[in-house]
Amino acid sequence: MNPEPPKDVVVDDKKINISNGDVNGTVVKLDDQLGAGFSDVEMKKIISEKKEDCSLNSVEVNKIGESNAKEVNHQIQSNGTNCYNNYMPAIKAQAHFPKPQPPPQPQPELERSQSVSPAESMPSIGKYIKDRSTTLSAAIIKRLSSLTEDGQDFVVKNDSLNLEVTEIKIPGVKVIVKLKSEDERFDLKGRITFFSRSNCRDCTAVRKCFREKRLPYVEINIDVFPKRAKELVERTGKSEVPQIFFNEKLLGGLVTLNSLRNSGELDKRMRELLSQKCPDGAPKVPVYGFDDDEDEEEEEEKDELLGIVKLLRQSLPIQDRLIKMKIVKNCFAGDDMLEVIIHHLDCGRKKGIETGRQLAQKHFIKHVFGENDFEEGRHFYRFLEHEPFITACFNFRISVNDGEPKSPSFLADKLARLMTAILEAYASDDRHHVDYYRIGKSEEFRRYLNLTRDLQRVDLQLLSPDERLAFFLNLYNAMAIHAVITIGHPEGILDRRAFFGDFQYVIGGYPYSLSVIQNGILRNNRKSPYSLVRPFGNGDRRLKFAPAKVNPLIHFGLCNGTRSSPTVRFFTAQGVEGELRGAAREYFQNGAIEINLDKRTVSLTRIIKWFSVDFGQEKDVLRWVMNYLDTTRAGLLTHLLSDGGPIHFVYQDYDWAGNL
């Protein structure tokens, strides 16, 4: 019996004719998991109808039924070089999907002593699968033809793009919709390139325009690639950014781009200038190894004490010793080092001791128990690369950086600019979603890793209080990104311990984990939640970098890569206090506090419960939070606090899932 004739199905206000498995504008693929055999039915595009301009990076599929058996995630690939990608869950299979029955097969009569060999049974198996596929295909087409009568359509939405696509609900069928990108519609063969800087509003507007139109582009951030600034001036005659190029032709800046968009001439100009393959004269794509002479020039400046250090490494008897009833590994005696220095420099004892102190202050050597920098007598020291913690530090690569330590202000500023550029390129506009995979593969991140080596022997005492605050906030957020890329998001208690406690950098000769930065430095050596001990013991030299007073705003400037944490951002030393207030305001206005006036209940982020010692009593917290709320919520809190009645506090669950 032939199946019912196919009918038209409405998708996104357009008719879809279903015939022999063909669906306009969609690809439908079936996985039969109901029997031993299976059949794939692929419905391909049969028209090239133009779609209106839109950006579809991801779609979120509504639940189809309570009997759904499994869910498969599919990533809609984006052609854009700097577009953010999300994932689309596939349609779930339903139990009421008609289970096709194979046609009856005549079975040969066999005697007990007979058996059928695999070779003899193969034709029967092939025929069985073929007949089963035919029956299943007929059932699918019949099911499709009845969908419009049953009214079983569903809606796929992407709220962030204000986009709605109507699709067909087919149990057991995966439906994927992919809209053509701008370059596919225009058949663009060239390359769009633009020069930018970090924290530039005009550059952000250009980037947003290209993302909305789903246009692939190459961004050259001259804060990341400083040598390209000279090329920018040579090509444009100016140093201002953004500057946009279509192949080798200069289009202009944001004003020109907006003018072309408003006049409707942008598409025409793109067809004219990007219809040909990008020539060699166009700006080059930043790749691994490009512009590395910048790094080489910076590393050429060697530390003036390096010659003495190399001699000491070769001359001193480095061995394990029993000191104060403890086994101390890879150490040497201070008086042995002093004799080598005096002999090498041909100087007096006083000069030798001063040189030893300079080596300690530059973090080449460390007292095994941290008792002094360097003193004459029977004390024991070891080189920084022999410290027990050093191999656990993720900014340590085989050997210590022997270059002259750079200014901490320079490194702090470069760190902030570099990581800001990374977020602008590989995070969503609202910073709620971060593409860790693409960050880990990027040239920008490779340069960040190179920068972290310069932190090994940096002198943090040269930073002002505001510079130090911004530096540790930025370092925490950068290390969290590095930790996610390296060891992944923490899923349980043990994973969180490794994530916050074991992932470390060596900074200025000392180890710093995420927990040490947050609780030891920014919180002035206060216990972390559910911990019985403080991060630093008495006499720990890292305590001198902690602020005199804890600022509770720091909790809204730290992002640990989870959905419930504040959005990731990087701060400037000049405006860190105001930027922290802005971060707190954004966090509370995005759901960190909910107020129910009828039940007299206030629901707060669990961060406040964990770090309650930093915020004070609960009613004091409400008065403090009021400074960061909109007028409506501030009014509700004022009413609750002023009438003298009881207020019930509830703390929200913390979502540890990654901010992907």
XYZ file of N, CA, C and O in Angstrom, residues 293-417:
500
model
N 59.422 39.166 17.165
C 60.602 39.968 17.467
C 60.354 40.904 18.631
O 61.277 41.305 19.322
N 59.088 41.242 18.880
C 58.751 42.068 20.042
C 59.131 41.352 21.330
O 59.757 41.913 22.215
N 58.770 40.061 21.414
C 59.104 39.294 22.606
C 60.608 39.096 22.735
O 61.161 39.147 23.819
N 61.274 38.849 21.602
C 62.709 38.601 21.647
C 63.463 39.834 22.129
O 64.410 39.736 22.900
N 63.035 41.017 21.679
C 63.705 42.237 22.108
C 63.569 42.429 23.611
O 64.494 42.848 24.289
N 62.376 42.100 24.148
C 62.162 42.282 25.575
C 63.010 41.303 26.388
O 63.481 41.624 27.460
N 63.229 40.092 25.881
C 63.972 39.097 26.635
C 65.479 39.263 26.491
O 66.243 38.601 27.184
N 65.930 40.120 25.570
C 67.363 40.309 25.369
C 68.031 40.989 26.569
O 69.216 40.816 26.802
N 67.256 41.730 27.349
C 67.827 42.435 28.490
C 67.984 41.464 29.661
O 67.025 41.144 30.358
N 69.190 40.968 29.868
C 69.446 39.988 30.909
C 69.725 40.683 32.237
O 70.194 41.819 32.289
N 69.445 39.974 33.301
C 69.694 40.502 34.636
C 71.197 40.670 34.846
O 71.996 39.805 34.469
N 71.578 41.772 35.490
C 73.000 42.052 35.709
C 73.661 41.027 36.628
O 74.882 40.844 36.614
N 72.861 40.339 37.432
C 73.400 39.326 38.342
C 73.407 37.929 37.728
O 73.786 36.957 38.398
N 72.999 37.825 36.466
C 72.845 36.506 35.860
C 74.173 35.746 35.794
O 74.208 34.528 35.987
N 75.281 36.468 35.523
C 76.581 35.798 35.446
C 76.944 35.124 36.753
O 77.441 33.981 36.771
N 76.710 35.816 37.874
C 76.998 35.235 39.188
C 76.085 34.040 39.449
O 76.524 33.008 39.985
N 74.813 34.168 39.052
C 73.860 33.080 39.287
C 74.280 31.823 38.531
O 74.260 30.710 39.081
N 74.684 31.984 37.283
C 75.121 30.820 36.505
C 76.342 30.158 37.143
O 76.437 28.921 37.190
N 77.269 30.973 37.640
C 78.447 30.425 38.295
C 78.064 29.663 39.564
O 78.572 28.563 39.829
N 77.153 30.212 40.350
C 76.721 29.555 41.580
C 76.019 28.230 41.285
O 76.198 27.244 42.012
N 75.206 28.204 40.241
C 74.510 26.973 39.887
C 75.480 25.854 39.539
O 75.200 24.677 39.781
N 76.616 26.228 38.977
C 77.605 25.232 38.572
C 78.568 24.866 39.700
O 79.096 23.748 39.730
N 78.805 25.786 40.619
C 79.876 25.601 41.599
C 79.411 25.072 42.949
O 80.168 24.366 43.630
N 78.207 25.406 43.376
C 77.779 25.072 44.734
C 77.401 23.597 44.872
O 76.799 23.009 43.955
N 77.699 23.004 46.018
C 77.270 21.620 46.294
C 75.795 21.599 46.701
O 75.453 21.872 47.861
N 74.918 21.304 45.749
C 73.467 21.293 45.994
C 73.057 19.865 46.340
O 73.235 18.947 45.534
N 72.497 19.687 47.548
C 72.146 18.345 48.000
C 71.062 18.403 49.067
O 70.733 19.466 49.588
N 70.499 17.233 49.378
C 69.500 17.122 50.441
C 70.210 17.079 51.793
O 71.266 16.436 51.930
N 69.624 17.751 52.788
C 70.249 17.822 54.115
C 69.180 17.668 55.202
O 68.007 17.985 54.987
N 69.607 17.217 56.371
C 68.743 17.141 57.542
C 68.954 18.403 58.355
O 70.007 18.622 58.951
N 67.940 19.276 58.393
C 68.036 20.566 59.073
C 66.829 20.703 59.998
O 65.676 20.594 59.556
N 67.069 20.934 61.262
C 66.006 21.095 62.259
C 65.035 19.915 62.211
O 63.806 20.089 62.210
N 65.605 18.725 62.140
C 64.840 17.483 62.126
C 63.923 17.359 60.909
O 62.925 16.646 60.939
N 64.272 18.054 59.842
C 63.510 17.974 58.606
C 64.451 17.703 57.436
O 65.580 18.188 57.424
N 63.966 16.935 56.469
C 64.734 16.706 55.252
C 64.471 17.867 54.303
O 63.332 18.095 53.873
N 65.506 18.616 54.004
C 65.403 19.760 53.095
C 66.122 19.395 51.800
O 67.316 19.084 51.810
N 65.407 19.427 50.698
C 65.949 18.979 49.421
C 66.605 20.134 48.663
O 66.189 21.285 48.755
N 67.633 19.783 47.894
C 68.275 20.683 46.925
C 68.707 22.017 47.544
O 68.383 23.087 47.012
N 69.414 21.967 48.644
C 69.839 23.203 49.295
C 71.365 23.302 49.340
O 72.081 22.337 49.042
N 71.839 24.478 49.703
C 73.277 24.712 49.844
C 73.503 25.655 51.022
O 72.579 26.380 51.446
N 74.711 25.680 51.532
C 75.042 26.520 52.683
C 75.340 27.943 52.235
O 75.984 28.169 51.197
N 74.885 28.914 53.028
C 75.104 30.313 52.690
C 76.566 30.707 52.704
O 77.005 31.511 51.873
N 77.335 30.140 53.633
C 78.748 30.516 53.672
C 79.511 29.962 52.471
O 80.483 30.561 52.004
N 79.062 28.804 51.915
C 79.665 28.306 50.676
C 79.396 29.266 49.525
O 80.279 29.542 48.702
N 78.165 29.773 49.455
C 77.821 30.721 48.401
C 78.629 32.002 48.543
O 79.104 32.582 47.550
N 78.818 32.469 49.772
C 79.562 33.703 50.016
C 81.006 33.568 49.537
O 81.557 34.498 48.920
N 81.634 32.421 49.789
C 83.013 32.218 49.361
C 83.134 32.248 47.841
O 84.084 32.811 47.287
N 82.154 31.656 47.142
C 82.187 31.660 45.664
C 82.041 33.087 45.144
O 82.738 33.497 44.197
N 81.161 33.873 45.753
C 80.950 35.257 45.304
C 82.212 36.089 45.517
O 82.639 36.848 44.623
N 82.802 35.983 46.683
C 84.017 36.759 46.981
C 85.133 36.407 46.007
O 85.828 37.287 45.480
N 85.291 35.120 45.755
C 86.351 34.687 44.840
C 86.076 35.151 43.420
O 86.983 35.585 42.697
N 84.834 35.080 42.994
C 84.493 35.452 41.617
C 84.630 36.956 41.401
O 85.156 37.408 40.372
N 84.139 37.752 42.346
C 84.172 39.211 42.199
C 85.484 39.813 42.699
O 85.718 41.022 42.495
N 86.284 39.006 43.368
C 87.532 39.497 43.950
C 87.251 40.715 44.831
O 87.803 41.810 44.645
N 86.324 40.530 45.771
C 85.860 41.639 46.615
C 85.947 41.241 48.081
O 86.288 40.093 48.424
N 85.621 42.164 48.961
C 85.621 41.904 50.390
C 84.354 41.190 50.825
O 83.406 40.999 50.056
N 84.337 40.824 52.127
C 83.203 40.074 52.665
C 81.916 40.909 52.667
O 80.835 40.393 52.402
N 82.038 42.200 52.977
C 80.864 43.064 53.011
C 80.194 43.142 51.646
O 78.963 43.062 51.527
N 81.000 43.291 50.602
C 80.467 43.336 49.245
C 79.829 42.000 48.870
O 78.777 41.944 48.218
N 80.432 40.903 49.311
C 79.872 39.585 49.023
C 78.513 39.393 49.673
O 77.594 38.836 49.059
N 78.382 39.846 50.946
C 77.086 39.719 51.634
C 76.022 40.565 50.947
O 74.873 40.136 50.771
N 76.398 41.785 50.525
C 75.446 42.652 49.833
C 74.990 42.024 48.514
O 73.808 42.093 48.151
N 75.913 41.400 47.801
C 75.543 40.717 46.553
C 74.593 39.565 46.830
O 73.623 39.344 46.086
N 74.830 38.821 47.904
C 73.930 37.736 48.275
C 72.533 38.240 48.583
O 71.535 37.606 48.205
N 72.429 39.382 49.244
C 71.109 39.960 49.540
C 70.398 40.408 48.265
O 69.177 40.284 48.141
N 71.159 40.941 47.318
C 70.556 41.324 46.041
C 70.009 40.104 45.305
O 68.926 40.165 44.702
N 70.716 38.990 45.354
C 70.225 37.756 44.735
C 68.916 37.303 45.375
O 67.996 36.837 44.690
N 68.819 37.454 46.710
C 67.596 37.062 47.406
C 66.447 38.022 47.099
O 65.304 37.596 46.904
N 66.737 39.320 47.049
C 65.695 40.306 46.777
C 65.147 40.180 45.357
O 63.986 40.519 45.104
N 65.989 39.683 44.453
C 65.523 39.448 43.085
C 64.994 38.024 42.904
O 64.734 37.595 41.790
N 64.852 37.313 44.011
C 64.198 36.003 44.052
C 64.954 34.929 43.276
O 64.342 33.957 42.820
N 66.269 35.072 43.149
C 67.060 33.980 42.597
C 67.225 32.868 43.629
O 67.240 31.685 43.286
N 67.376 33.251 44.909
C 67.553 32.277 45.985
C 66.534 32.538 47.084
O 66.006 33.647 47.206
N 66.257 31.509 47.910
C 65.318 31.616 49.024
C 65.887 30.866 50.231
O 66.489 29.795 50.089
N 65.715 31.450 51.401
C 66.038 30.722 52.631
C 65.075 29.544 52.737
O 63.879 29.680 52.467
N 65.570 28.389 53.124
C 64.738 27.184 53.108
C 63.546 27.286 54.053
O 62.519 26.625 53.834
N 63.633 28.101 55.115
C 62.519 28.296 56.035
C 61.982 29.728 56.007
O 61.168 30.096 56.863
N 62.452 30.539 55.072
C 61.966 31.904 54.942
C 62.364 32.814 56.083
O 61.673 33.794 56.362
N 63.479 32.548 56.759
C 63.840 33.318 57.950
C 64.519 34.640 57.619
O 64.451 35.585 58.403
N 65.198 34.734 56.485
C 65.891 35.974 56.133
C 66.115 36.025 54.637
O 65.849 35.050 53.910
N 66.555 37.190 54.159
C 66.937 37.301 52.752
C 68.274 36.595 52.541
O 68.358 35.603 51.818
N 69.326 37.128 53.153
C 70.637 36.475 53.134
C 71.465 37.059 54.268
O 71.552 38.277 54.427
N 72.047 36.186 55.054
C 72.875 36.619 56.176
C 74.121 35.738 56.256
O 74.117 34.582 55.811
N 75.149 36.316 56.822
C 76.374 35.561 57.024
C 76.158 34.549 58.148
O 75.483 34.823 59.137
N 76.707 33.364 57.985
C 76.538 32.326 58.989
C 76.097 31.027 58.346
O 75.990 30.899 57.121
N 75.821 30.044 59.222
C 75.461 28.713 58.730
C 73.960 28.640 58.463
O 73.191 28.002 59.181
N 73.518 29.344 57.424
C 72.131 29.286 56.986
C 72.081 28.528 55.655
O 73.076 28.466 54.933
N 70.895 28.018 55.360
C 70.775 27.213 54.146
C 69.744 27.833 53.202
O 68.681 28.300 53.623
N 70.072 27.784 51.930
C 69.265 28.406 50.881
C 69.121 27.433 49.712
O 69.809 26.411 49.643
N 68.209 27.779 48.808
C 68.114 27.032 47.557
C 67.650 27.971 46.458
O 67.077 29.042 46.719
N 67.903 27.580 45.216
C 67.487 28.388 44.079
C 65.969 28.294 43.905
O 65.335 27.299 44.280
N 65.390 29.324 43.302
C 63.942 29.370 43.119
C 63.430 28.148 42.352
O 62.373 27.599 42.679
N 64.200 27.708 41.338
C 63.748 26.562 40.546
C 63.746 25.260 41.331
O 63.170 24.257 40.885
N 64.360 25.244 42.531
C 64.387 24.047 43.367
C 63.364 24.095 44.505
O 63.310 23.157 45.310
N 62.572 25.162 44.576
C 61.534 25.232 45.605
C 60.508 24.106 45.373
O 60.163 23.792 44.234
N 60.002 23.489 46.449
C 59.074 22.355 46.277
C 57.818 22.710 45.486
O 57.259 21.856 44.802
N 57.364 23.958 45.586
C 56.113 24.333 44.926
C 56.287 24.641 43.447
O 55.297 24.723 42.712
N 57.517 24.807 42.963
C 57.726 25.417 41.661
C 57.163 24.581 40.512
O 56.610 25.108 39.547
N 57.283 23.262 40.594
C 56.809 22.431 39.488
C 55.288 22.397 39.395
O 54.741 21.974 38.377
N 54.589 22.823 40.454
C 53.131 22.883 40.423
C 52.623 24.219 39.901
O 51.413 24.407 39.805
N 53.530 25.128 39.554
C 53.137 26.445 39.067
C 53.024 26.422 37.544
O 53.971 26.036 36.854
N 51.885 26.841 37.036
C 51.596 26.705 35.615
C 52.206 27.819 34.768
O 52.017 27.826 33.556
N 52.892 28.762 35.380
C 53.645 29.745 34.596
C 55.143 29.456 34.655
O 55.959 30.299 34.299
N 55.505 28.271 35.124
C 56.905 27.846 35.171
C 57.144 26.854 34.043
O 56.424 25.858 33.922
N 58.154 27.127 33.220
C 58.450 26.243 32.092
C 59.911 25.800 32.155
O 60.796 26.516 31.687
N 60.154 24.715 32.754
C 61.472 24.067 32.823
C 62.477 24.871 33.637
O 63.139 24.344 34.519
N 62.603 26.159 33.348
C 63.594 26.973 34.061
C 62.996 28.324 34.409
O 62.005 28.757 33.818
N 63.640 28.976 35.372
C 63.199 30.308 35.795
C 63.602 31.335 34.741
O 64.654 31.220 34.107
N 62.765 32.326 34.548
C 63.092 33.409 33.625
C 64.236 34.239 34.216
O 64.086 34.877 35.254
N 65.369 34.230 33.536
C 66.553 34.928 34.041
C 66.663 36.365 33.538
O 67.646 37.045 33.823
N 65.671 36.816 32.767
C 65.716 38.190 32.283
C 65.540 39.195 33.404
O 65.047 38.874 34.494
N 65.954 40.425 33.157
C 65.783 41.501 34.140
C 64.297 41.663 34.457
O 63.481 41.822 33.544
N 63.903 41.590 35.733
C 62.478 41.739 36.070
C 61.931 43.069 35.569
O 62.536 44.120 35.763
N 60.779 43.006 34.914
C 60.161 44.216 34.377
C 59.391 44.950 35.469
O 59.089 44.393 36.523
N 59.053 46.170 35.174
C 58.277 46.972 36.118
C 56.934 46.295 36.371
O 56.241 45.905 35.428
N 56.513 46.153 37.632
C 55.214 45.530 37.907
C 54.051 46.340 37.337
O 53.040 45.757 36.943
N 54.176 47.671 37.269
C 53.119 48.493 36.674
C 52.968 48.187 35.192
O 51.849 48.082 34.666
N 54.105 48.024 34.504
C 54.073 47.686 33.081
C 53.424 46.329 32.864
O 52.566 46.158 31.988
N 53.811 45.336 33.673
C 53.251 44.001 33.521
C 51.758 43.975 33.856
O 50.976 43.299 33.183
N 51.360 44.707 34.891
C 49.950 44.739 35.277
C 49.096 45.354 34.171
O 48.017 44.841 33.845
N 49.573 46.439 33.579
C 48.832 47.089 32.501
C 48.767 46.192 31.265
O 47.717 46.067 30.622
N 49.884 45.544 30.937
C 49.911 44.665 29.768
C 49.007 43.459 29.972
O 48.318 43.008 29.041
N 48.986 42.920 31.186
C 48.106 41.802 31.500
C 46.647 42.178 31.283
O 45.877 41.434 30.653
N 46.242 43.353 31.790
C 44.852 43.786 31.663
C 44.474 44.009 30.201
O 43.388 43.600 29.756
N 45.343 44.638 29.434
C 45.042 44.907 28.023
C 44.955 43.611 27.216
O 44.071 43.447 26.370
